[in-house]
mmCIF file with all atom_site columns, C-alpha atoms in Angstrom:
data_model
loop_
_atom_site.group_PDB
_atom_site.id
_atom_site.type_symbol
_atom_site.label_atom_id
_atom_site.label_alt_id
_atom_site.label_comp_id
_atom_site.label_asym_id
_atom_site.label_entity_id
_atom_site.label_seq_id
_atom_site.pdbx_PDB_ins_code
_atom_site.Cartn_x
_atom_site.Cartn_y
_atom_site.Cartn_z
_atom_site.occupancy
_atom_site.B_iso_or_equiv
_atom_site.pdbx_formal_charge
_atom_site.auth_seq_id
_atom_site.auth_comp_id
_atom_site.auth_asym_id
_atom_site.auth_atom_id
_atom_site.pdbx_PDB_model_num
ATOM 1   C CA . MET A 1 1   ? 29.696  -34.153 -15.334 1.00 48.00 ? 1   MET A CA 1
ATOM 2   C CA . SER A 1 2   ? 29.332  -34.916 -19.033 1.00 47.00 ? 2   SER A CA 1
ATOM 3   C CA . GLU A 1 3   ? 31.583  -36.709 -21.480 1.00 51.00 ? 3   GLU A CA 1
ATOM 4   C CA . LYS A 1 4   ? 31.765  -34.101 -24.190 1.00 49.00 ? 4   LYS A CA 1
ATOM 5   C CA . LYS A 1 5   ? 33.559  -34.410 -27.507 1.00 49.00 ? 5   LYS A CA 1
ATOM 6   C CA . SER A 1 6   ? 33.992  -31.943 -30.307 1.00 44.00 ? 6   SER A CA 1
ATOM 7   C CA . ARG A 1 7   ? 32.622  -33.470 -33.480 1.00 49.00 ? 7   ARG A CA 1
ATOM 8   C CA . PRO A 1 8   ? 32.604  -31.974 -36.941 1.00 44.00 ? 8   PRO A CA 1
ATOM 9   C CA . SER A 1 9   ? 29.239  -30.740 -38.128 1.00 44.00 ? 9   SER A CA 1
ATOM 10  C CA . GLY A 1 10  ? 27.871  -30.668 -41.601 1.00 46.00 ? 10  GLY A CA 1
ATOM 11  C CA . PRO A 1 11  ? 26.114  -32.917 -44.095 1.00 46.00 ? 11  PRO A CA 1
ATOM 12  C CA . GLY A 1 12  ? 26.897  -36.589 -44.317 1.00 52.00 ? 12  GLY A CA 1
ATOM 13  C CA . ARG A 1 13  ? 25.193  -39.903 -44.822 1.00 57.00 ? 13  ARG A CA 1
ATOM 14  C CA . PRO A 1 14  ? 21.644  -40.064 -43.408 1.00 63.00 ? 14  PRO A CA 1
ATOM 15  C CA . LYS A 1 15  ? 21.620  -41.418 -39.866 1.00 77.00 ? 15  LYS A CA 1
ATOM 16  C CA . ASP A 1 16  ? 20.283  -44.954 -39.467 1.00 87.00 ? 16  ASP A CA 1
ATOM 17  C CA . PRO A 1 17  ? 17.013  -44.911 -37.410 1.00 90.00 ? 17  PRO A CA 1
ATOM 18  C CA . ALA A 1 18  ? 17.590  -48.534 -36.353 1.00 92.00 ? 18  ALA A CA 1
ATOM 19  C CA . LYS A 1 19  ? 20.986  -47.642 -34.895 1.00 93.00 ? 19  LYS A CA 1
ATOM 20  C CA . ARG A 1 20  ? 19.489  -44.653 -33.100 1.00 93.00 ? 20  ARG A CA 1
ATOM 21  C CA . ARG A 1 21  ? 16.850  -46.898 -31.532 1.00 92.00 ? 21  ARG A CA 1
ATOM 22  C CA . ALA A 1 22  ? 19.532  -49.409 -30.526 1.00 94.00 ? 22  ALA A CA 1
ATOM 23  C CA . ILE A 1 23  ? 21.613  -46.656 -28.916 1.00 95.00 ? 23  ILE A CA 1
ATOM 24  C CA . LEU A 1 24  ? 18.601  -45.292 -27.019 1.00 93.00 ? 24  LEU A CA 1
ATOM 25  C CA . HIS A 1 25  ? 17.669  -48.766 -25.808 1.00 91.00 ? 25  HIS A CA 1
ATOM 26  C CA . ALA A 1 26  ? 21.243  -49.460 -24.681 1.00 94.00 ? 26  ALA A CA 1
ATOM 27  C CA . ALA A 1 27  ? 21.485  -46.077 -22.953 1.00 92.00 ? 27  ALA A CA 1
ATOM 28  C CA . GLN A 1 28  ? 18.184  -46.675 -21.194 1.00 88.00 ? 28  GLN A CA 1
ATOM 29  C CA . GLU A 1 29  ? 19.320  -50.088 -19.957 1.00 88.00 ? 29  GLU A CA 1
ATOM 30  C CA . LEU A 1 30  ? 22.726  -48.902 -18.752 1.00 90.00 ? 30  LEU A CA 1
ATOM 31  C CA . PHE A 1 31  ? 21.550  -45.650 -17.161 1.00 86.00 ? 31  PHE A CA 1
ATOM 32  C CA . LEU A 1 32  ? 18.847  -47.488 -15.224 1.00 82.00 ? 32  LEU A CA 1
ATOM 33  C CA . ARG A 1 33  ? 21.192  -50.314 -14.267 1.00 84.00 ? 33  ARG A CA 1
ATOM 34  C CA . ASN A 1 34  ? 24.387  -48.392 -13.472 1.00 84.00 ? 34  ASN A CA 1
ATOM 35  C CA . GLY A 1 35  ? 23.315  -44.778 -12.993 1.00 81.00 ? 35  GLY A CA 1
ATOM 36  C CA . TYR A 1 36  ? 24.591  -41.760 -14.875 1.00 81.00 ? 36  TYR A CA 1
ATOM 37  C CA . GLU A 1 37  ? 28.225  -41.952 -13.821 1.00 82.00 ? 37  GLU A CA 1
ATOM 38  C CA . GLY A 1 38  ? 28.377  -45.721 -14.297 1.00 86.00 ? 38  GLY A CA 1
ATOM 39  C CA . ALA A 1 39  ? 27.282  -45.643 -17.940 1.00 89.00 ? 39  ALA A CA 1
ATOM 40  C CA . SER A 1 40  ? 30.032  -44.487 -20.293 1.00 93.00 ? 40  SER A CA 1
ATOM 41  C CA . MET A 1 41  ? 29.552  -43.661 -23.960 1.00 94.00 ? 41  MET A CA 1
ATOM 42  C CA . GLU A 1 42  ? 31.916  -46.522 -24.799 1.00 95.00 ? 42  GLU A CA 1
ATOM 43  C CA . ALA A 1 43  ? 29.844  -49.001 -22.789 1.00 95.00 ? 43  ALA A CA 1
ATOM 44  C CA . ILE A 1 44  ? 26.641  -47.757 -24.419 1.00 95.00 ? 44  ILE A CA 1
ATOM 45  C CA . ALA A 1 45  ? 28.211  -48.195 -27.866 1.00 96.00 ? 45  ALA A CA 1
ATOM 46  C CA . GLY A 1 46  ? 29.186  -51.760 -26.977 1.00 95.00 ? 46  GLY A CA 1
ATOM 47  C CA . GLU A 1 47  ? 25.727  -52.567 -25.646 1.00 94.00 ? 47  GLU A CA 1
ATOM 48  C CA . ALA A 1 48  ? 24.143  -51.144 -28.805 1.00 95.00 ? 48  ALA A CA 1
ATOM 49  C CA . GLY A 1 49  ? 26.527  -52.998 -31.113 1.00 95.00 ? 49  GLY A CA 1
ATOM 50  C CA . VAL A 1 50  ? 27.757  -49.823 -32.800 1.00 95.00 ? 50  VAL A CA 1
ATOM 51  C CA . SER A 1 51  ? 30.961  -47.811 -32.773 1.00 94.00 ? 51  SER A CA 1
ATOM 52  C CA . LYS A 1 52  ? 31.578  -45.004 -30.308 1.00 94.00 ? 52  LYS A CA 1
ATOM 53  C CA . LEU A 1 53  ? 31.784  -42.630 -33.280 1.00 94.00 ? 53  LEU A CA 1
ATOM 54  C CA . THR A 1 54  ? 28.267  -43.689 -34.305 1.00 95.00 ? 54  THR A CA 1
ATOM 55  C CA . VAL A 1 55  ? 26.958  -42.858 -30.835 1.00 95.00 ? 55  VAL A CA 1
ATOM 56  C CA . TYR A 1 56  ? 28.475  -39.376 -31.041 1.00 95.00 ? 56  TYR A CA 1
ATOM 57  C CA . SER A 1 57  ? 27.098  -38.877 -34.558 1.00 93.00 ? 57  SER A CA 1
ATOM 58  C CA . HIS A 1 58  ? 23.572  -39.373 -33.209 1.00 94.00 ? 58  HIS A CA 1
ATOM 59  C CA . PHE A 1 59  ? 24.058  -37.727 -29.802 1.00 93.00 ? 59  PHE A CA 1
ATOM 60  C CA . THR A 1 60  ? 26.738  -35.078 -29.427 1.00 91.00 ? 60  THR A CA 1
ATOM 61  C CA . ASP A 1 61  ? 27.568  -35.792 -25.769 1.00 90.00 ? 61  ASP A CA 1
ATOM 62  C CA . LYS A 1 62  ? 26.541  -37.831 -22.755 1.00 89.00 ? 62  LYS A CA 1
ATOM 63  C CA . ASP A 1 63  ? 24.087  -35.231 -21.427 1.00 85.00 ? 63  ASP A CA 1
ATOM 64  C CA . THR A 1 64  ? 22.255  -35.152 -24.766 1.00 89.00 ? 64  THR A CA 1
ATOM 65  C CA . LEU A 1 65  ? 22.042  -38.940 -24.858 1.00 91.00 ? 65  LEU A CA 1
ATOM 66  C CA . TYR A 1 66  ? 20.875  -39.109 -21.234 1.00 86.00 ? 66  TYR A CA 1
ATOM 67  C CA . ALA A 1 67  ? 18.140  -36.539 -21.920 1.00 84.00 ? 67  ALA A CA 1
ATOM 68  C CA . ALA A 1 68  ? 17.001  -38.442 -25.024 1.00 87.00 ? 68  ALA A CA 1
ATOM 69  C CA . ALA A 1 69  ? 16.984  -41.742 -23.110 1.00 86.00 ? 69  ALA A CA 1
ATOM 70  C CA . ILE A 1 70  ? 14.876  -40.279 -20.304 1.00 82.00 ? 70  ILE A CA 1
ATOM 71  C CA . ARG A 1 71  ? 12.422  -38.850 -22.817 1.00 80.00 ? 71  ARG A CA 1
ATOM 72  C CA . HIS A 1 72  ? 12.309  -42.216 -24.606 1.00 81.00 ? 72  HIS A CA 1
ATOM 73  C CA . VAL A 1 73  ? 11.549  -44.067 -21.347 1.00 78.00 ? 73  VAL A CA 1
ATOM 74  C CA . CYS A 1 74  ? 8.755   -41.671 -20.429 1.00 75.00 ? 74  CYS A CA 1
ATOM 75  C CA . GLU A 1 75  ? 7.167   -41.726 -23.870 1.00 75.00 ? 75  GLU A CA 1
ATOM 76  C CA . SER A 1 76  ? 7.332   -45.508 -24.163 1.00 75.00 ? 76  SER A CA 1
ATOM 77  C CA . GLN A 1 77  ? 5.714   -45.904 -20.739 1.00 70.00 ? 77  GLN A CA 1
ATOM 78  C CA . MET A 1 78  ? 2.866   -43.484 -21.448 1.00 70.00 ? 78  MET A CA 1
ATOM 79  C CA . PRO A 1 79  ? 1.453   -44.114 -24.930 1.00 65.00 ? 79  PRO A CA 1
ATOM 80  C CA . GLN A 1 80  ? -1.259  -41.881 -26.306 1.00 57.00 ? 80  GLN A CA 1
ATOM 81  C CA . LEU A 1 81  ? -3.809  -44.646 -25.714 1.00 56.00 ? 81  LEU A CA 1
ATOM 82  C CA . PHE A 1 82  ? -3.356  -44.107 -21.980 1.00 63.00 ? 82  PHE A CA 1
ATOM 83  C CA . PHE A 1 83  ? -6.157  -41.545 -22.046 1.00 64.00 ? 83  PHE A CA 1
ATOM 84  C CA . GLU A 1 84  ? -8.134  -42.764 -25.053 1.00 67.00 ? 84  GLU A CA 1
ATOM 85  C CA . HIS A 1 85  ? -11.385 -44.367 -23.925 1.00 67.00 ? 85  HIS A CA 1
ATOM 86  C CA . PRO A 1 86  ? -14.876 -44.690 -25.432 1.00 70.00 ? 86  PRO A CA 1
ATOM 87  C CA . ALA A 1 87  ? -16.829 -41.438 -25.150 1.00 67.00 ? 87  ALA A CA 1
ATOM 88  C CA . GLU A 1 88  ? -19.783 -43.217 -23.533 1.00 68.00 ? 88  GLU A CA 1
ATOM 89  C CA . THR A 1 89  ? -17.698 -44.576 -20.630 1.00 80.00 ? 89  THR A CA 1
ATOM 90  C CA . ASP A 1 90  ? -19.070 -43.340 -17.294 1.00 90.00 ? 90  ASP A CA 1
ATOM 91  C CA . ILE A 1 91  ? -16.664 -41.385 -15.106 1.00 92.00 ? 91  ILE A CA 1
ATOM 92  C CA . ARG A 1 92  ? -16.348 -44.050 -12.398 1.00 94.00 ? 92  ARG A CA 1
ATOM 93  C CA . THR A 1 93  ? -15.312 -46.692 -14.934 1.00 92.00 ? 93  THR A CA 1
ATOM 94  C CA . LEU A 1 94  ? -13.027 -44.236 -16.709 1.00 92.00 ? 94  LEU A CA 1
ATOM 95  C CA . LEU A 1 95  ? -11.251 -43.240 -13.485 1.00 94.00 ? 95  LEU A CA 1
ATOM 96  C CA . ALA A 1 96  ? -10.857 -46.901 -12.534 1.00 94.00 ? 96  ALA A CA 1
ATOM 97  C CA . ARG A 1 97  ? -9.254  -47.731 -15.890 1.00 91.00 ? 97  ARG A CA 1
ATOM 98  C CA . ILE A 1 98  ? -6.866  -44.791 -15.712 1.00 92.00 ? 98  ILE A CA 1
ATOM 99  C CA . GLY A 1 99  ? -6.080  -45.511 -12.072 1.00 94.00 ? 99  GLY A CA 1
ATOM 100 C CA . ASP A 1 100 ? -5.295  -49.161 -12.732 1.00 92.00 ? 100 ASP A CA 1
ATOM 101 C CA . ALA A 1 101 ? -3.050  -48.260 -15.680 1.00 90.00 ? 101 ALA A CA 1
ATOM 102 C CA . PHE A 1 102 ? -1.285  -45.575 -13.626 1.00 92.00 ? 102 PHE A CA 1
ATOM 103 C CA . CYS A 1 103 ? -0.612  -47.891 -10.684 1.00 94.00 ? 103 CYS A CA 1
ATOM 104 C CA . THR A 1 104 ? 0.680   -50.603 -13.005 1.00 91.00 ? 104 THR A CA 1
ATOM 105 C CA . LEU A 1 105 ? 2.960   -48.045 -14.652 1.00 88.00 ? 105 LEU A CA 1
ATOM 106 C CA . ILE A 1 106 ? 4.501   -46.321 -11.638 1.00 91.00 ? 106 ILE A CA 1
ATOM 107 C CA . ASN A 1 107 ? 4.966   -49.519 -9.636  1.00 94.00 ? 107 ASN A CA 1
ATOM 108 C CA . GLY A 1 108 ? 6.663   -51.417 -12.467 1.00 90.00 ? 108 GLY A CA 1
ATOM 109 C CA . PRO A 1 109 ? 10.395  -52.229 -12.195 1.00 90.00 ? 109 PRO A CA 1
ATOM 110 C CA . GLU A 1 110 ? 11.459  -49.867 -14.990 1.00 85.00 ? 110 GLU A CA 1
ATOM 111 C CA . SER A 1 111 ? 9.560   -46.908 -13.576 1.00 87.00 ? 111 SER A CA 1
ATOM 112 C CA . LEU A 1 112 ? 10.917  -47.567 -10.085 1.00 91.00 ? 112 LEU A CA 1
ATOM 113 C CA . ALA A 1 113 ? 14.470  -47.783 -11.448 1.00 87.00 ? 113 ALA A CA 1
ATOM 114 C CA . LEU A 1 114 ? 13.995  -44.500 -13.301 1.00 84.00 ? 114 LEU A CA 1
ATOM 115 C CA . HIS A 1 115 ? 12.738  -42.721 -10.183 1.00 87.00 ? 115 HIS A CA 1
ATOM 116 C CA . ARG A 1 116 ? 15.643  -44.046 -8.122  1.00 87.00 ? 116 ARG A CA 1
ATOM 117 C CA . LEU A 1 117 ? 18.071  -42.794 -10.760 1.00 82.00 ? 117 LEU A CA 1
ATOM 118 C CA . LEU A 1 118 ? 16.480  -39.326 -10.750 1.00 81.00 ? 118 LEU A CA 1
ATOM 119 C CA . VAL A 1 119 ? 16.676  -39.179 -6.953  1.00 85.00 ? 119 VAL A CA 1
ATOM 120 C CA . ARG A 1 120 ? 20.381  -40.106 -7.073  1.00 81.00 ? 120 ARG A CA 1
ATOM 121 C CA . MET A 1 121 ? 20.951  -37.305 -9.583  1.00 76.00 ? 121 MET A CA 1
ATOM 122 C CA . ALA A 1 122 ? 18.864  -34.735 -7.687  1.00 78.00 ? 122 ALA A CA 1
ATOM 123 C CA . GLY A 1 123 ? 20.605  -31.374 -7.640  1.00 77.00 ? 123 GLY A CA 1
ATOM 124 C CA . GLN A 1 124 ? 23.249  -32.347 -10.201 1.00 76.00 ? 124 GLN A CA 1
ATOM 125 C CA . ASP A 1 125 ? 21.541  -31.020 -13.317 1.00 71.00 ? 125 ASP A CA 1
ATOM 126 C CA . ALA A 1 126 ? 18.343  -28.980 -13.134 1.00 77.00 ? 126 ALA A CA 1
ATOM 127 C CA . LYS A 1 127 ? 17.821  -29.219 -16.912 1.00 75.00 ? 127 LYS A CA 1
ATOM 128 C CA . LEU A 1 128 ? 17.649  -33.023 -16.858 1.00 73.00 ? 128 LEU A CA 1
ATOM 129 C CA . THR A 1 129 ? 15.314  -32.963 -13.869 1.00 79.00 ? 129 THR A CA 1
ATOM 130 C CA . GLN A 1 130 ? 13.054  -30.533 -15.721 1.00 81.00 ? 130 GLN A CA 1
ATOM 131 C CA . LEU A 1 131 ? 13.127  -32.765 -18.791 1.00 77.00 ? 131 LEU A CA 1
ATOM 132 C CA . PHE A 1 132 ? 11.990  -35.787 -16.787 1.00 79.00 ? 132 PHE A CA 1
ATOM 133 C CA . TYR A 1 133 ? 9.209   -33.866 -15.074 1.00 84.00 ? 133 TYR A CA 1
ATOM 134 C CA . GLU A 1 134 ? 7.890   -32.416 -18.324 1.00 84.00 ? 134 GLU A CA 1
ATOM 135 C CA . ALA A 1 135 ? 8.082   -35.735 -20.198 1.00 78.00 ? 135 ALA A CA 1
ATOM 136 C CA . GLY A 1 136 ? 6.591   -37.770 -17.346 1.00 82.00 ? 136 GLY A CA 1
ATOM 137 C CA . PRO A 1 137 ? 4.512   -36.367 -14.455 1.00 87.00 ? 137 PRO A CA 1
ATOM 138 C CA . GLN A 1 138 ? 3.527   -33.129 -16.196 1.00 88.00 ? 138 GLN A CA 1
ATOM 139 C CA . ARG A 1 139 ? 2.370   -34.955 -19.321 1.00 85.00 ? 139 ARG A CA 1
ATOM 140 C CA . VAL A 1 140 ? 0.238   -37.334 -17.236 1.00 88.00 ? 140 VAL A CA 1
ATOM 141 C CA . CYS A 1 141 ? -1.361  -34.454 -15.329 1.00 92.00 ? 141 CYS A CA 1
ATOM 142 C CA . GLU A 1 142 ? -2.105  -32.548 -18.539 1.00 90.00 ? 142 GLU A CA 1
ATOM 143 C CA . GLY A 1 143 ? -3.805  -35.624 -19.979 1.00 88.00 ? 143 GLY A CA 1
ATOM 144 C CA . MET A 1 144 ? -5.816  -36.047 -16.800 1.00 92.00 ? 144 MET A CA 1
ATOM 145 C CA . VAL A 1 145 ? -6.891  -32.408 -16.893 1.00 94.00 ? 145 VAL A CA 1
ATOM 146 C CA . GLN A 1 146 ? -8.483  -33.062 -20.289 1.00 90.00 ? 146 GLN A CA 1
ATOM 147 C CA . VAL A 1 147 ? -10.315 -36.082 -18.881 1.00 91.00 ? 147 VAL A CA 1
ATOM 148 C CA . LEU A 1 148 ? -11.627 -34.092 -15.908 1.00 94.00 ? 148 LEU A CA 1
ATOM 149 C CA . GLN A 1 149 ? -12.690 -31.133 -18.050 1.00 93.00 ? 149 GLN A CA 1
ATOM 150 C CA . GLY A 1 150 ? -14.596 -33.479 -20.331 1.00 90.00 ? 150 GLY A CA 1
ATOM 151 C CA . ALA A 1 151 ? -16.369 -35.078 -17.355 1.00 92.00 ? 151 ALA A CA 1
ATOM 152 C CA . ALA A 1 152 ? -17.190 -31.643 -15.928 1.00 94.00 ? 152 ALA A CA 1
ATOM 153 C CA . SER A 1 153 ? -18.710 -30.553 -19.252 1.00 93.00 ? 153 SER A CA 1
ATOM 154 C CA . ARG A 1 154 ? -20.965 -33.644 -19.122 1.00 90.00 ? 154 ARG A CA 1
ATOM 155 C CA . GLY A 1 155 ? -22.068 -32.800 -15.582 1.00 93.00 ? 155 GLY A CA 1
ATOM 156 C CA . GLU A 1 156 ? -20.303 -35.772 -13.978 1.00 94.00 ? 156 GLU A CA 1
ATOM 157 C CA . LEU A 1 157 ? -17.801 -33.752 -11.951 1.00 96.00 ? 157 LEU A CA 1
ATOM 158 C CA . GLU A 1 158 ? -17.601 -30.348 -10.298 1.00 96.00 ? 158 GLU A CA 1
ATOM 159 C CA . VAL A 1 159 ? -13.958 -29.275 -10.591 1.00 96.00 ? 159 VAL A CA 1
ATOM 160 C CA . GLU A 1 160 ? -12.875 -25.676 -10.097 1.00 94.00 ? 160 GLU A CA 1
ATOM 161 C CA . THR A 1 161 ? -9.132  -26.273 -10.615 1.00 96.00 ? 161 THR A CA 1
ATOM 162 C CA . PRO A 1 162 ? -8.617  -29.361 -12.813 1.00 96.00 ? 162 PRO A CA 1
ATOM 163 C CA . ILE A 1 163 ? -4.827  -29.472 -12.424 1.00 97.00 ? 163 ILE A CA 1
ATOM 164 C CA . ASN A 1 164 ? -5.136  -29.651 -8.638  1.00 97.00 ? 164 ASN A CA 1
ATOM 165 C CA . ALA A 1 165 ? -7.787  -32.359 -8.901  1.00 97.00 ? 165 ALA A CA 1
ATOM 166 C CA . ALA A 1 166 ? -5.533  -34.348 -11.255 1.00 96.00 ? 166 ALA A CA 1
ATOM 167 C CA . ARG A 1 167 ? -2.657  -34.116 -8.787  1.00 96.00 ? 167 ARG A CA 1
ATOM 168 C CA . HIS A 1 168 ? -4.918  -35.171 -5.934  1.00 96.00 ? 168 HIS A CA 1
ATOM 169 C CA . PHE A 1 169 ? -6.035  -38.226 -7.892  1.00 97.00 ? 169 PHE A CA 1
ATOM 170 C CA . PHE A 1 170 ? -2.529  -39.404 -8.738  1.00 96.00 ? 170 PHE A CA 1
ATOM 171 C CA . CYS A 1 171 ? -1.176  -38.726 -5.246  1.00 96.00 ? 171 CYS A CA 1
ATOM 172 C CA . LEU A 1 172 ? -3.966  -40.835 -3.760  1.00 97.00 ? 172 LEU A CA 1
ATOM 173 C CA . LEU A 1 173 ? -3.129  -43.622 -6.206  1.00 97.00 ? 173 LEU A CA 1
ATOM 174 C CA . LYS A 1 174 ? 0.576   -43.557 -5.346  1.00 95.00 ? 174 LYS A CA 1
ATOM 175 C CA . GLY A 1 175 ? -0.154  -43.553 -1.648  1.00 93.00 ? 175 GLY A CA 1
ATOM 176 C CA . ASP A 1 176 ? 2.328   -45.109 0.763   1.00 94.00 ? 176 ASP A CA 1
ATOM 177 C CA . HIS A 1 177 ? 2.769   -48.258 -1.315  1.00 96.00 ? 177 HIS A CA 1
ATOM 178 C CA . ASN A 1 178 ? 4.777   -46.598 -4.077  1.00 95.00 ? 178 ASN A CA 1
ATOM 179 C CA . PHE A 1 179 ? 7.207   -45.157 -1.533  1.00 95.00 ? 179 PHE A CA 1
ATOM 180 C CA . ARG A 1 180 ? 7.649   -48.546 0.096   1.00 96.00 ? 180 ARG A CA 1
ATOM 181 C CA . LEU A 1 181 ? 8.435   -50.026 -3.315  1.00 96.00 ? 181 LEU A CA 1
ATOM 182 C CA . LEU A 1 182 ? 10.960  -47.278 -4.048  1.00 94.00 ? 182 LEU A CA 1
ATOM 183 C CA . ILE A 1 183 ? 12.943  -48.073 -0.913  1.00 94.00 ? 183 ILE A CA 1
ATOM 184 C CA . GLY A 1 184 ? 12.626  -51.830 -1.429  1.00 93.00 ? 184 GLY A CA 1
ATOM 185 C CA . TYR A 1 185 ? 10.446  -52.363 1.614   1.00 95.00 ? 185 TYR A CA 1
ATOM 186 C CA . ASP A 1 186 ? 7.462   -54.006 -0.105  1.00 92.00 ? 186 ASP A CA 1
ATOM 187 C CA . GLN A 1 187 ? 6.378   -56.090 -3.095  1.00 93.00 ? 187 GLN A CA 1
ATOM 188 C CA . PRO A 1 188 ? 4.044   -55.012 -5.928  1.00 91.00 ? 188 PRO A CA 1
ATOM 189 C CA . MET A 1 189 ? 0.340   -55.575 -5.356  1.00 95.00 ? 189 MET A CA 1
ATOM 190 C CA . ASN A 1 190 ? -1.357  -58.424 -7.149  1.00 96.00 ? 190 ASN A CA 1
ATOM 191 C CA . ALA A 1 191 ? -4.119  -57.533 -9.600  1.00 96.00 ? 191 ALA A CA 1
ATOM 192 C CA . ALA A 1 192 ? -6.943  -58.002 -7.081  1.00 97.00 ? 192 ALA A CA 1
ATOM 193 C CA . ASP A 1 193 ? -5.301  -55.805 -4.427  1.00 97.00 ? 193 ASP A CA 1
ATOM 194 C CA . ARG A 1 194 ? -4.416  -53.151 -7.007  1.00 96.00 ? 194 ARG A CA 1
ATOM 195 C CA . GLN A 1 195 ? -7.979  -52.997 -8.321  1.00 96.00 ? 195 GLN A CA 1
ATOM 196 C CA . ARG A 1 196 ? -9.334  -52.805 -4.760  1.00 97.00 ? 196 ARG A CA 1
ATOM 197 C CA . HIS A 1 197 ? -6.951  -49.911 -3.991  1.00 97.00 ? 197 HIS A CA 1
ATOM 198 C CA . VAL A 1 198 ? -7.962  -48.101 -7.193  1.00 97.00 ? 198 VAL A CA 1
ATOM 199 C CA . ALA A 1 199 ? -11.660 -48.547 -6.416  1.00 98.00 ? 199 ALA A CA 1
ATOM 200 C CA . GLU A 1 200 ? -11.150 -47.002 -2.968  1.00 98.00 ? 200 GLU A CA 1
ATOM 201 C CA . VAL A 1 201 ? -9.302  -44.027 -4.460  1.00 98.00 ? 201 VAL A CA 1
ATOM 202 C CA . VAL A 1 202 ? -11.986 -43.511 -7.115  1.00 97.00 ? 202 VAL A CA 1
ATOM 203 C CA . ALA A 1 203 ? -14.683 -43.580 -4.426  1.00 97.00 ? 203 ALA A CA 1
ATOM 204 C CA . ILE A 1 204 ? -12.821 -40.942 -2.373  1.00 97.00 ? 204 ILE A CA 1
ATOM 205 C CA . PHE A 1 205 ? -12.245 -38.793 -5.459  1.00 97.00 ? 205 PHE A CA 1
ATOM 206 C CA . LEU A 1 206 ? -15.906 -38.918 -6.450  1.00 97.00 ? 206 LEU A CA 1
ATOM 207 C CA . ARG A 1 207 ? -17.021 -38.000 -2.930  1.00 96.00 ? 207 ARG A CA 1
ATOM 208 C CA . ILE A 1 208 ? -14.945 -34.830 -3.300  1.00 96.00 ? 208 ILE A CA 1
ATOM 209 C CA . TYR A 1 209 ? -15.553 -33.909 -6.928  1.00 96.00 ? 209 TYR A CA 1
ATOM 210 C CA . GLY A 1 210 ? -18.472 -36.019 -8.103  1.00 93.00 ? 210 GLY A CA 1
ATOM 211 C CA . THR A 1 211 ? -22.037 -34.938 -8.765  1.00 89.00 ? 211 THR A CA 1
ATOM 212 C CA . ASP A 1 212 ? -25.180 -36.982 -8.162  1.00 73.00 ? 212 ASP A CA 1
ATOM 213 C CA . THR A 1 213 ? -24.800 -38.288 -11.714 1.00 61.00 ? 213 THR A CA 1
ATOM 214 C CA . ALA A 1 214 ? -21.285 -39.616 -11.012 1.00 63.00 ? 214 ALA A CA 1
ATOM 215 C CA . CYS A 1 215 ? -22.011 -41.070 -7.596  1.00 59.00 ? 215 CYS A CA 1
#
């Protein structure tokens, strides 16, 4: 599956961070555009404007580069600010902000391309699948758990199992529309439709988990 090369180890000149970023960006573009098999190390080097040897000096083989590119995509799509909101924000407003950001994220062209790539690779490499899940969906759910626990401590929510509630929230947000986008059957919602969808999901979520204070 992988294009592996034996490279000498040991000290050398410090690796150039700018070249590493260029390689990751090129790998991301080519993996999403051409899939795993269709993106060679040579093509990635050409896209990045570096030598093939430079690519191998930063990433020992194709699997390592693919894993780093997937992690880079996930981290760039979900910055820390995703869950940073003013402490005084009421839970309905907070859920609406997170929901709108989540829908914008998962229904964007890059996220859709990444999910299609992972589906094509399903079953080929469990380690890479695990990496994607931990860097993407799991990280989002863990962040949401913190949000829900904070709201519960303020008396705005009654949540016995925060991780399940987080999953319920995101599954409601994805709904049928995300699947239709993945198979190319629909177009992204405009801002008004997206906000209306998020408001409906937040209302359902608060009917299940909200207290009188939240509702």
